[in-house]
PDB file of C-alpha atoms and ligand atoms in Angstrom:
ATOM      1  CA  MET U   1      38.670 -75.189 247.004  1.00  0.00           C
ATOM      2  CA  ASP U   2      39.281 -75.609 243.299  1.00  0.00           C
ATOM      3  CA  GLU U   3      42.889 -74.731 244.065  1.00  0.00           C
ATOM      4  CA  ILE U   4      43.174 -77.605 246.462  1.00  0.00           C
ATOM      5  CA  GLU U   5      41.508 -80.005 244.164  1.00  0.00           C
ATOM      6  CA  GLU U   6      43.813 -78.931 241.450  1.00  0.00           C
ATOM      7  CA  ALA U   7      46.951 -79.086 243.593  1.00  0.00           C
ATOM      8  CA  THR U   8      46.182 -82.380 245.142  1.00  0.00           C
ATOM      9  CA  GLY U   9      44.203 -83.977 242.377  1.00  0.00           C
ATOM     10  CA  THR U  10      41.873 -85.137 245.124  1.00  0.00           C
ATOM     11  CA  PRO U  11      38.164 -84.724 245.421  1.00  0.00           C
ATOM     12  CA  VAL U  12      37.501 -82.379 248.322  1.00  0.00           C
ATOM     13  CA  THR U  13      34.569 -81.736 250.674  1.00  0.00           C
ATOM     14  CA  ILE U  14      34.225 -79.121 253.465  1.00  0.00           C
ATOM     15  CA  GLU U  15      33.236 -80.366 256.872  1.00  0.00           C
ATOM     16  CA  ASP U  16      30.935 -78.513 259.262  1.00  0.00           C
ATOM     17  CA  ASP U  17      33.967 -77.657 261.436  1.00  0.00           C
ATOM     18  CA  GLY U  18      35.771 -76.072 258.382  1.00  0.00           C
ATOM     19  CA  ALA U  19      38.073 -78.919 257.669  1.00  0.00           C
ATOM     20  CA  VAL U  20      39.073 -79.433 254.024  1.00  0.00           C
ATOM     21  CA  HIS U  21      38.471 -83.167 253.651  1.00  0.00           C
ATOM     22  CA  CYS U  22      40.332 -84.888 250.857  1.00  0.00           C
ATOM     23  CA  VAL U  23      38.887 -88.348 250.058  1.00  0.00           C
ATOM     24  CA  PRO U  24      40.923 -91.330 248.910  1.00  0.00           C
ATOM     25  CA  GLY U  25      41.910 -92.383 245.477  1.00  0.00           C
ATOM     26  CA  SER U  26      43.955 -89.876 243.639  1.00  0.00           C
ATOM     27  CA  THR U  27      47.452 -88.395 243.180  1.00  0.00           C
ATOM     28  CA  GLY U  28      49.673 -85.797 244.774  1.00  0.00           C
ATOM     29  CA  TRP U  29      48.562 -85.680 248.418  1.00  0.00           C
ATOM     30  CA  GLY U  30      46.617 -88.613 247.145  1.00  0.00           C
ATOM     31  CA  ARG U  31      49.827 -90.598 247.155  1.00  0.00           C
ATOM     32  CA  VAL U  32      49.185 -90.671 250.788  1.00  0.00           C
ATOM     33  CA  THR U  33      45.366 -90.682 250.640  1.00  0.00           C
ATOM     34  CA  GLY U  34      45.371 -93.312 247.964  1.00  0.00           C
ATOM     35  CA  LEU U  35      47.081 -95.627 250.324  1.00  0.00           C
ATOM     36  CA  ALA U  36      46.030 -94.439 253.666  1.00  0.00           C
ATOM     37  CA  GLY U  37      42.531 -92.987 253.442  1.00  0.00           C
ATOM     38  CA  HIS U  38      41.249 -89.591 254.275  1.00  0.00           C
ATOM     39  CA  VAL U  39      43.112 -86.377 255.012  1.00  0.00           C
ATOM     40  CA  TYR U  40      41.486 -83.587 256.974  1.00  0.00           C
ATOM     41  CA  PHE U  41      43.262 -80.209 256.580  1.00  0.00           C
ATOM     42  CA  TYR U  42      42.634 -77.400 259.043  1.00  0.00           C
ATOM     43  CA  ARG U  43      43.850 -73.773 259.268  1.00  0.00           C
ATOM     44  CA  SER U  44      43.725 -73.778 263.033  1.00  0.00           C
ATOM     45  CA  ILE U  45      42.753 -76.480 265.464  1.00  0.00           C
ATOM     46  CA  SER U  46      43.483 -77.140 269.176  1.00  0.00           C
ATOM     47  CA  SER U  47      45.447 -80.365 268.592  1.00  0.00           C
ATOM     48  CA  THR U  48      45.579 -82.792 265.680  1.00  0.00           C
ATOM     49  CA  ASN U  49      45.785 -85.726 268.125  1.00  0.00           C
ATOM     50  CA  ASP U  50      42.625 -84.516 269.876  1.00  0.00           C
ATOM     51  CA  ARG U  51      40.782 -84.071 266.582  1.00  0.00           C
ATOM     52  CA  LEU U  52      41.875 -87.441 265.270  1.00  0.00           C
ATOM     53  CA  ARG U  53      40.865 -89.132 268.510  1.00  0.00           C
ATOM     54  CA  GLU U  54      37.330 -87.678 268.058  1.00  0.00           C
ATOM     55  CA  LEU U  55      37.308 -88.899 264.427  1.00  0.00           C
ATOM     56  CA  ALA U  56      38.539 -92.352 265.460  1.00  0.00           C
ATOM     57  CA  ALA U  57      35.683 -92.619 267.937  1.00  0.00           C
ATOM     58  CA  ARG U  58      33.323 -91.942 265.005  1.00  0.00           C
ATOM     59  CA  GLY U  59      34.907 -94.944 263.247  1.00  0.00           C
ATOM     60  CA  VAL U  60      37.044 -93.335 260.455  1.00  0.00           C
ATOM     61  CA  PRO U  61      39.361 -95.890 258.808  1.00  0.00           C
ATOM     62  CA  GLN U  62      42.964 -96.532 259.734  1.00  0.00           C
ATOM     63  CA  GLY U  63      45.228 -94.294 257.759  1.00  0.00           C
ATOM     64  CA  THR U  64      43.110 -91.183 258.350  1.00  0.00           C
ATOM     65  CA  ILE U  65      45.327 -88.135 258.702  1.00  0.00           C
ATOM     66  CA  VAL U  66      44.707 -84.761 260.360  1.00  0.00           C
ATOM     67  CA  VAL U  67      46.940 -81.809 259.402  1.00  0.00           C
ATOM     68  CA  THR U  68      46.788 -78.261 260.553  1.00  0.00           C
ATOM     69  CA  GLU U  69      48.555 -75.010 259.879  1.00  0.00           C
ATOM     70  CA  GLU U  70      48.354 -74.047 263.543  1.00  0.00           C
ATOM     71  CA  GLN U  71      47.544 -75.684 266.850  1.00  0.00           C
ATOM     72  CA  THR U  72      46.159 -73.617 269.648  1.00  0.00           C
ATOM     73  CA  ALA U  73      46.692 -76.382 272.289  1.00  0.00           C
ATOM     74  CA  GLY U  74      49.342 -78.634 270.729  1.00  0.00           C
ATOM     75  CA  ARG U  75      50.330 -81.260 273.217  1.00  0.00           C
ATOM     76  CA  GLY U  76      53.698 -82.918 273.935  1.00  0.00           C
ATOM     77  CA  ARG U  77      54.527 -85.784 276.281  1.00  0.00           C
ATOM     78  CA  HIS U  78      54.160 -85.499 280.033  1.00  0.00           C
ATOM     79  CA  GLY U  79      51.460 -82.799 279.698  1.00  0.00           C
ATOM     80  CA  ARG U  80      53.788 -80.348 278.067  1.00  0.00           C
ATOM     81  CA  GLY U  81      52.680 -77.995 275.251  1.00  0.00           C
ATOM     82  CA  TRP U  82      54.002 -78.089 271.675  1.00  0.00           C
ATOM     83  CA  TYR U  83      54.990 -74.797 270.007  1.00  0.00           C
ATOM     84  CA  SER U  84      52.674 -74.709 267.039  1.00  0.00           C
ATOM     85  CA  PRO U  85      52.241 -71.269 265.382  1.00  0.00           C
ATOM     86  CA  PRO U  86      51.266 -71.045 261.756  1.00  0.00           C
ATOM     87  CA  GLY U  87      54.050 -71.569 259.231  1.00  0.00           C
ATOM     88  CA  ALA U  88      56.653 -72.691 261.813  1.00  0.00           C
ATOM     89  CA  GLY U  89      55.992 -76.361 261.740  1.00  0.00           C
ATOM     90  CA  LEU U  90      54.136 -79.303 260.373  1.00  0.00           C
ATOM     91  CA  TYR U  91      51.548 -80.666 262.832  1.00  0.00           C
ATOM     92  CA  SER U  92      49.929 -83.921 261.864  1.00  0.00           C
ATOM     93  CA  SER U  93      48.374 -87.105 263.311  1.00  0.00           C
ATOM     94  CA  LEU U  94      47.989 -90.436 261.625  1.00  0.00           C
ATOM     95  CA  LEU U  95      45.482 -93.094 262.789  1.00  0.00           C
ATOM     96  CA  LEU U  96      46.837 -96.618 262.913  1.00  0.00           C
ATOM     97  CA  ARG U  97      45.068 -99.832 263.855  1.00  0.00           C
ATOM     98  CA  PRO U  98      48.213-101.946 263.617  1.00  0.00           C
ATOM     99  CA  THR U  99      48.056-105.721 263.615  1.00  0.00           C
ATOM    100  CA  ILE U 100      50.912-106.051 266.066  1.00  0.00           C
ATOM    101  CA  GLY U 101      51.143-107.395 269.569  1.00  0.00           C
ATOM    102  CA  VAL U 102      51.283-105.175 272.607  1.00  0.00           C
ATOM    103  CA  ASP U 103      54.902-106.087 273.083  1.00  0.00           C
ATOM    104  CA  ARG U 104      55.815-104.337 269.787  1.00  0.00           C
ATOM    105  CA  VAL U 105      53.821-101.129 270.250  1.00  0.00           C
ATOM    106  CA  GLY U 106      56.900 -99.328 271.664  1.00  0.00           C
ATOM    107  CA  TRP U 107      58.388 -99.597 268.217  1.00  0.00           C
ATOM    108  CA  ILE U 108      55.716 -97.386 266.594  1.00  0.00           C
ATOM    109  CA  THR U 109      57.221 -94.164 267.922  1.00  0.00           C
ATOM    110  CA  LEU U 110      60.730 -95.178 266.907  1.00  0.00           C
ATOM    111  CA  VAL U 111      59.563 -96.156 263.457  1.00  0.00           C
ATOM    112  CA  ALA U 112      57.997 -92.733 262.998  1.00  0.00           C
ATOM    113  CA  ALA U 113      61.359 -91.244 264.043  1.00  0.00           C
ATOM    114  CA  LEU U 114      63.198 -93.445 261.519  1.00  0.00           C
ATOM    115  CA  ALA U 115      60.745 -92.385 258.798  1.00  0.00           C
ATOM    116  CA  LEU U 116      61.630 -88.760 259.571  1.00  0.00           C
ATOM    117  CA  VAL U 117      65.333 -89.536 259.466  1.00  0.00           C
ATOM    118  CA  ARG U 118      65.020 -91.162 256.064  1.00  0.00           C
ATOM    119  CA  VAL U 119      63.038 -88.295 254.590  1.00  0.00           C
ATOM    120  CA  ALA U 120      65.353 -85.627 255.989  1.00  0.00           C
ATOM    121  CA  LYS U 121      68.264 -87.542 254.529  1.00  0.00           C
ATOM    122  CA  GLU U 122      66.862 -87.099 251.130  1.00  0.00           C
ATOM    123  CA  GLU U 123      66.846 -83.355 251.800  1.00  0.00           C
ATOM    124  CA  GLY U 124      70.536 -83.439 252.785  1.00  0.00           C
ATOM    125  CA  ILE U 125      69.811 -83.216 256.507  1.00  0.00           C
ATOM    126  CA  SER U 126      71.386 -85.708 258.898  1.00  0.00           C
ATOM    127  CA  LEU U 127      69.154 -86.259 261.862  1.00  0.00           C
ATOM    128  CA  ARG U 128      69.411 -88.563 264.821  1.00  0.00           C
ATOM    129  CA  ILE U 129      66.829 -90.414 266.881  1.00  0.00           C
ATOM    130  CA  LYS U 130      66.698 -89.471 270.533  1.00  0.00           C
ATOM    131  CA  TRP U 131      64.966 -92.365 272.322  1.00  0.00           C
ATOM    132  CA  PRO U 132      62.082 -92.661 272.873  1.00  0.00           C
ATOM    133  CA  ASN U 133      60.316 -90.009 270.802  1.00  0.00           C
ATOM    134  CA  ASP U 134      62.450 -87.182 269.579  1.00  0.00           C
ATOM    135  CA  VAL U 135      64.383 -86.442 266.419  1.00  0.00           C
ATOM    136  CA  GLU U 136      67.375 -84.180 266.796  1.00  0.00           C
ATOM    137  CA  TYR U 137      69.905 -82.198 264.803  1.00  0.00           C
ATOM    138  CA  ASP U 138      73.198 -81.520 266.498  1.00  0.00           C
ATOM    139  CA  GLY U 139      71.660 -82.258 269.959  1.00  0.00           C
ATOM    140  CA  LYS U 140      68.681 -80.007 269.369  1.00  0.00           C
ATOM    141  CA  LYS U 141      65.118 -81.143 268.920  1.00  0.00           C
ATOM    142  CA  VAL U 142      63.692 -80.883 265.429  1.00  0.00           C
ATOM    143  CA  ALA U 143      60.655 -83.064 265.887  1.00  0.00           C
ATOM    144  CA  GLY U 144      58.610 -84.726 268.581  1.00  0.00           C
ATOM    145  CA  ILE U 145      56.294 -87.702 268.388  1.00  0.00           C
ATOM    146  CA  LEU U 146      53.319 -88.358 270.588  1.00  0.00           C
ATOM    147  CA  ALA U 147      51.802 -91.830 270.273  1.00  0.00           C
ATOM    148  CA  GLU U 148      48.492 -92.287 272.105  1.00  0.00           C
ATOM    149  CA  THR U 149      47.593 -95.892 272.236  1.00  0.00           C
ATOM    150  CA  VAL U 150      44.403 -97.724 273.107  1.00  0.00           C
ATOM    151  CA  LEU U 151      44.874-101.357 274.098  1.00  0.00           C
ATOM    152  CA  GLU U 152      42.235-104.089 274.158  1.00  0.00           C
ATOM    153  CA  GLY U 153      43.671-106.956 276.234  1.00  0.00           C
ATOM    154  CA  ASP U 154      46.825-107.990 274.465  1.00  0.00           C
ATOM    155  CA  ARG U 155      45.676-106.356 271.234  1.00  0.00           C
ATOM    156  CA  VAL U 156      46.532-102.836 269.955  1.00  0.00           C
ATOM    157  CA  GLU U 157      43.180-101.339 269.209  1.00  0.00           C
ATOM    158  CA  GLU U 158      44.398 -98.004 267.925  1.00  0.00           C
ATOM    159  CA  VAL U 159      47.342 -95.624 267.902  1.00  0.00           C
ATOM    160  CA  VAL U 160      46.932 -91.911 267.263  1.00  0.00           C
ATOM    161  CA  LEU U 161      50.382 -90.982 266.135  1.00  0.00           C
ATOM    162  CA  GLY U 162      51.050 -87.259 266.269  1.00  0.00           C
ATOM    163  CA  THR U 163      54.111 -85.623 264.914  1.00  0.00           C
ATOM    164  CA  GLY U 164      55.297 -82.137 265.313  1.00  0.00           C
ATOM    165  CA  ILE U 165      58.146 -81.064 262.991  1.00  0.00           C
ATOM    166  CA  ASN U 166      59.817 -77.682 263.284  1.00  0.00           C
ATOM    167  CA  VAL U 167      60.272 -76.636 259.755  1.00  0.00           C
ATOM    168  CA  SER U 168      60.707 -72.941 259.341  1.00  0.00           C
ATOM    169  CA  TRP U 169      61.612 -70.793 262.335  1.00  0.00           C
ATOM    170  CA  GLU U 170      61.963 -67.052 262.528  1.00  0.00           C
ATOM    171  CA  VAL U 171      64.319 -67.398 265.383  1.00  0.00           C
ATOM    172  CA  GLU U 172      63.628 -64.091 267.068  1.00  0.00           C
ATOM    173  CA  LYS U 173      59.914 -65.035 267.368  1.00  0.00           C
ATOM    174  CA  VAL U 174      60.600 -68.389 268.991  1.00  0.00           C
ATOM    175  CA  PRO U 175      60.431 -68.262 272.855  1.00  0.00           C
ATOM    176  CA  GLU U 176      63.841 -68.592 274.367  1.00  0.00           C
ATOM    177  CA  GLU U 177      63.171 -71.749 276.337  1.00  0.00           C
ATOM    178  CA  ILE U 178      62.112 -73.531 273.071  1.00  0.00           C
ATOM    179  CA  ARG U 179      65.007 -72.061 271.040  1.00  0.00           C
ATOM    180  CA  MET U 180      67.514 -73.255 273.638  1.00  0.00           C
ATOM    181  CA  ARG U 181      66.584 -76.981 273.218  1.00  0.00           C
ATOM    182  CA  GLY U 182      65.160 -76.954 269.678  1.00  0.00           C
ATOM    183  CA  THR U 183      65.846 -76.148 266.109  1.00  0.00           C
ATOM    184  CA  ALA U 184      64.086 -76.225 262.810  1.00  0.00           C
ATOM    185  CA  LEU U 185      64.778 -77.838 259.360  1.00  0.00           C
ATOM    186  CA  SER U 186      65.294 -74.308 257.912  1.00  0.00           C
ATOM    187  CA  LEU U 187      68.195 -73.844 260.222  1.00  0.00           C
ATOM    188  CA  CYS U 188      69.912 -77.121 259.482  1.00  0.00           C
ATOM    189  CA  ALA U 189      69.084 -77.774 255.822  1.00  0.00           C
ATOM    190  CA  PRO U 190      70.955 -76.488 252.813  1.00  0.00           C
ATOM    191  CA  VAL U 191      67.454 -75.462 251.481  1.00  0.00           C
ATOM    192  CA  THR U 192      64.246 -75.364 253.518  1.00  0.00           C
ATOM    193  CA  PRO U 193      62.258 -78.379 252.418  1.00  0.00           C
ATOM    194  CA  ASP U 194      58.928 -77.957 250.723  1.00  0.00           C
ATOM    195  CA  ARG U 195      56.392 -78.396 253.503  1.00  0.00           C
ATOM    196  CA  ASP U 196      53.693 -80.481 251.776  1.00  0.00           C
ATOM    197  CA  ARG U 197      56.241 -82.687 249.950  1.00  0.00           C
ATOM    198  CA  PHE U 198      58.149 -83.305 253.199  1.00  0.00           C
ATOM    199  CA  LEU U 199      54.990 -84.223 255.140  1.00  0.00           C
ATOM    200  CA  ALA U 200      53.613 -86.441 252.393  1.00  0.00           C
ATOM    201  CA  SER U 201      56.962 -88.252 252.054  1.00  0.00           C
ATOM    202  CA  TYR U 202      57.190 -88.706 255.838  1.00  0.00           C
ATOM    203  CA  LEU U 203      53.665 -90.201 256.110  1.00  0.00           C
ATOM    204  CA  TRP U 204      54.285 -92.403 253.101  1.00  0.00           C
ATOM    205  CA  GLU U 205      57.574 -93.645 254.554  1.00  0.00           C
ATOM    206  CA  LEU U 206      55.932 -94.197 257.990  1.00  0.00           C
ATOM    207  CA  TRP U 207      53.104 -96.125 256.494  1.00  0.00           C
ATOM    208  CA  GLY U 208      55.519 -98.359 254.641  1.00  0.00           C
ATOM    209  CA  ILE U 209      57.591 -99.154 257.766  1.00  0.00           C
ATOM    210  CA  VAL U 210      54.471 -99.928 259.828  1.00  0.00           C
ATOM    211  CA  GLY U 211      53.373-102.343 257.107  1.00  0.00           C
ATOM    212  CA  GLU U 212      56.805-104.002 257.403  1.00  0.00           C
ATOM    213  CA  LEU U 213      56.377-104.286 261.160  1.00  0.00           C
ATOM    214  CA  GLU U 214      52.930-105.842 260.663  1.00  0.00           C
ATOM    215  CA  SER U 215      54.224-108.423 258.188  1.00  0.00           C
ATOM    216  CA  GLU U 216      57.057-109.627 260.399  1.00  0.00           C
ATOM    217  CA  LYS U 217      57.173-112.469 262.828  1.00  0.00           C
ATOM    218  CA  GLU U 218      56.791-111.128 266.391  1.00  0.00           C
ATOM    219  CA  ASP U 219      59.872-112.642 267.932  1.00  0.00           C
ATOM    220  CA  GLY U 220      63.012-110.603 268.227  1.00  0.00           C
ATOM    221  CA  ALA U 221      63.605-107.006 267.212  1.00  0.00           C
ATOM    222  CA  PRO U 222      62.086-105.774 263.907  1.00  0.00           C
ATOM    223  CA  ALA U 223      64.231-105.755 260.832  1.00  0.00           C
ATOM    224  CA  VAL U 224      64.445-101.958 260.920  1.00  0.00           C
ATOM    225  CA  ALA U 225      66.059-102.011 264.398  1.00  0.00           C
ATOM    226  CA  SER U 226      69.570-102.056 263.018  1.00  0.00           C
ATOM    227  CA  GLU U 227      68.873 -99.040 260.828  1.00  0.00           C
ATOM    228  CA  MET U 228      67.458 -97.293 263.904  1.00  0.00           C
ATOM    229  CA  MET U 229      70.515 -98.134 265.860  1.00  0.00           C
ATOM    230  CA  ALA U 230      72.740 -96.579 263.243  1.00  0.00           C
ATOM    231  CA  HIS U 231      70.863 -93.264 263.777  1.00  0.00           C
ATOM    232  CA  LEU U 232      70.482 -93.545 267.548  1.00  0.00           C
ATOM    233  CA  ALA U 233      71.742 -90.464 269.414  1.00  0.00           C
ATOM    234  CA  TYR U 234      74.042 -90.900 272.405  1.00  0.00           C
ATOM    235  CA  LEU U 235      74.975 -94.521 271.509  1.00  0.00           C
ATOM    236  CA  GLY U 236      78.078 -95.398 273.395  1.00  0.00           C
ATOM    237  CA  GLU U 237      77.739 -92.309 275.640  1.00  0.00           C
ATOM    238  CA  HIS U 238      76.922 -91.940 279.279  1.00  0.00           C
ATOM    239  CA  VAL U 239      73.287 -90.882 279.592  1.00  0.00           C
ATOM    240  CA  ARG U 240      70.855 -90.034 282.383  1.00  0.00           C
ATOM    241  CA  ILE U 241      67.192 -90.975 282.162  1.00  0.00           C
ATOM    242  CA  GLU U 242      64.355 -89.715 284.235  1.00  0.00           C
ATOM    243  CA  THR U 243      61.754 -92.466 284.784  1.00  0.00           C
ATOM    244  CA  SER U 244      58.680 -92.761 286.941  1.00  0.00           C
ATOM    245  CA  GLU U 245      60.669 -94.897 289.355  1.00  0.00           C
ATOM    246  CA  GLY U 246      63.519 -92.410 289.622  1.00  0.00           C
ATOM    247  CA  GLU U 247      66.639 -91.757 287.676  1.00  0.00           C
ATOM    248  CA  GLN U 248      68.702 -94.337 285.819  1.00  0.00           C
ATOM    249  CA  SER U 249      72.022 -93.831 284.198  1.00  0.00           C
ATOM    250  CA  GLY U 250      74.747 -95.700 282.348  1.00  0.00           C
ATOM    251  CA  ILE U 251      76.356 -96.099 278.906  1.00  0.00           C
ATOM    252  CA  CYS U 252      73.745 -96.373 276.177  1.00  0.00           C
ATOM    253  CA  THR U 253      74.435 -99.607 274.322  1.00  0.00           C
ATOM    254  CA  GLY U 254      71.408 -99.673 272.024  1.00  0.00           C
ATOM    255  CA  LEU U 255      67.809-100.854 271.929  1.00  0.00           C
ATOM    256  CA  THR U 256      66.295-104.054 273.327  1.00  0.00           C
ATOM    257  CA  GLU U 257      63.960-106.372 271.282  1.00  0.00           C
ATOM    258  CA  GLU U 258      60.936-104.426 272.631  1.00  0.00           C
ATOM    259  CA  GLY U 259      62.424-100.987 271.725  1.00  0.00           C
ATOM    260  CA  TYR U 260      63.542-100.183 275.297  1.00  0.00           C
ATOM    261  CA  LEU U 261      66.759 -98.383 275.890  1.00  0.00           C
ATOM    262  CA  GLN U 262      69.602-100.720 276.714  1.00  0.00           C
ATOM    263  CA  LEU U 263      72.237 -99.567 279.171  1.00  0.00           C
ATOM    264  CA  ASP U 264      75.468-101.314 280.061  1.00  0.00           C
ATOM    265  CA  GLY U 265      75.362-103.896 282.794  1.00  0.00           C
ATOM    266  CA  GLY U 266      72.100-105.323 281.426  1.00  0.00           C
ATOM    267  CA  LEU U 267      69.930-102.395 282.503  1.00  0.00           C
ATOM    268  CA  ARG U 268      66.826-101.771 280.361  1.00  0.00           C
ATOM    269  CA  VAL U 269      64.801 -98.577 280.427  1.00  0.00           C
ATOM    270  CA  VAL U 270      61.144 -99.145 279.523  1.00  0.00           C
ATOM    271  CA  SER U 271      60.147 -95.539 279.320  1.00  0.00           C
ATOM    272  CA  GLY U 272      61.436 -92.165 280.490  1.00  0.00           C
ATOM    273  CA  GLU U 273      63.097 -89.055 279.364  1.00  0.00           C
ATOM    274  CA  LEU U 274      66.664 -88.960 278.332  1.00  0.00           C
ATOM    275  CA  ILE U 275      67.675 -85.806 280.016  1.00  0.00           C
ATOM    276  CA  ILE U 276      71.216 -85.069 279.417  1.00  0.00           C
ATOM    277  CA  ASN U 277      74.372 -86.419 278.153  1.00  0.00           C
ATOM    278  CA  VAL U 278      76.467 -86.503 281.314  1.00  0.00           C
ATOM    279  CA  GLU U 279      79.920 -87.282 279.996  1.00  0.00           C
ATOM    280  CA  ASN U 280      81.319 -88.594 276.802  1.00  0.00           C
ATOM    281  CA  ASP U 281      83.896 -91.291 276.704  1.00  0.00           C
TER     282      ASP U 281
HETATM  283  C1  LIG C 301      56.943 -84.419 272.457  1.00  0.00           C
HETATM  284  O1  LIG C 301      58.045 -84.180 271.937  1.00  0.00           O
HETATM  285  O2  LIG C 301      56.654 -84.283 273.618  1.00  0.00           O
HETATM  286  C2  LIG C 301      55.831 -84.819 271.436  1.00  0.00           C
HETATM  287  C3  LIG C 301      55.374 -83.634 270.638  1.00  0.00           C
HETATM  288  C4  LIG C 301      54.251 -84.030 269.683  1.00  0.00           C
HETATM  289  C5  LIG C 301      53.615 -82.819 269.018  1.00  0.00           C
HETATM  290  C6  LIG C 301      52.643 -83.175 267.934  1.00  0.00           C
HETATM  291  S1  LIG C 301      52.167 -81.859 266.946  1.00  0.00           S
HETATM  292  C7  LIG C 301      50.941 -82.840 266.243  1.00  0.00           C
HETATM  293  C8  LIG C 301      50.318 -83.678 267.265  1.00  0.00           C
HETATM  294  N1  LIG C 301      49.262 -82.995 267.994  1.00  0.00           N
HETATM  295  C9  LIG C 301      49.555 -82.721 269.273  1.00  0.00           C
HETATM  296  O3  LIG C 301      48.799 -82.048 269.980  1.00  0.00           O
HETATM  297  N2  LIG C 301      50.715 -83.163 269.519  1.00  0.00           N
HETATM  298  C10 LIG C 301      51.342 -83.816 268.387  1.00  0.00           C
END
């Protein structure tokens, strides 16, 4: 534990469930904790989102972060799993209680994707945002974001924002169906980024953009929308989206004021899965 205290410069306690709990108010990881609150580090846990939801129910402050080396039941969207062996990725969840209207909550996932794009850029990696919740390199998924939101009327009560980032893959160990559609920073970066620094920078960046969202007036798209658009994958291309009401397709022309996907002919897709790039003009 002394090692952690020394490395993070942060006072540390051990929870009953084995979590290393860094408390606010110091440097290093404390750059995040100093701003955001408490960080709970685990060696292995079922899912950081599940753990953070439990902590949120106990009333931990906004900004609380759960990080783990491994997830035994990492979750993706639509009930899918998330590949989470030790060392391969960064698995984290951040608790937000954002002071934004329900209409803007869709931006939270995109804001997280943008934060990742910015941090990767500093490492010499050019990533793209695949609406609504993926970050890609060269058409392959590098990171996925799972925002679990609790609404109270027209107020956003809480968002548990989980991010899985594929950092360092030993390709032969990765199941084929995951390898086919995904990749890791180690495979697309000039140098594999330092894990702790990358995660701390990402959370710092994310926290900052959420703050900007909160401080803006609610009408129209947020100021960061144009930057997101510049990194949006499949812009100007013909796309196919699977939605709960069936399939929609068209040329992707950008994002709406609410963060929906805009297709040509005025079509707006509220939520769904961008399956495939059918044809390129
Ligand atoms: C997706 O692409 O479907 C979203 C994947 C989100 C995975 C992350 S890993 C950390 C957090 N904990 C979870 O159980 N899921 C998210």
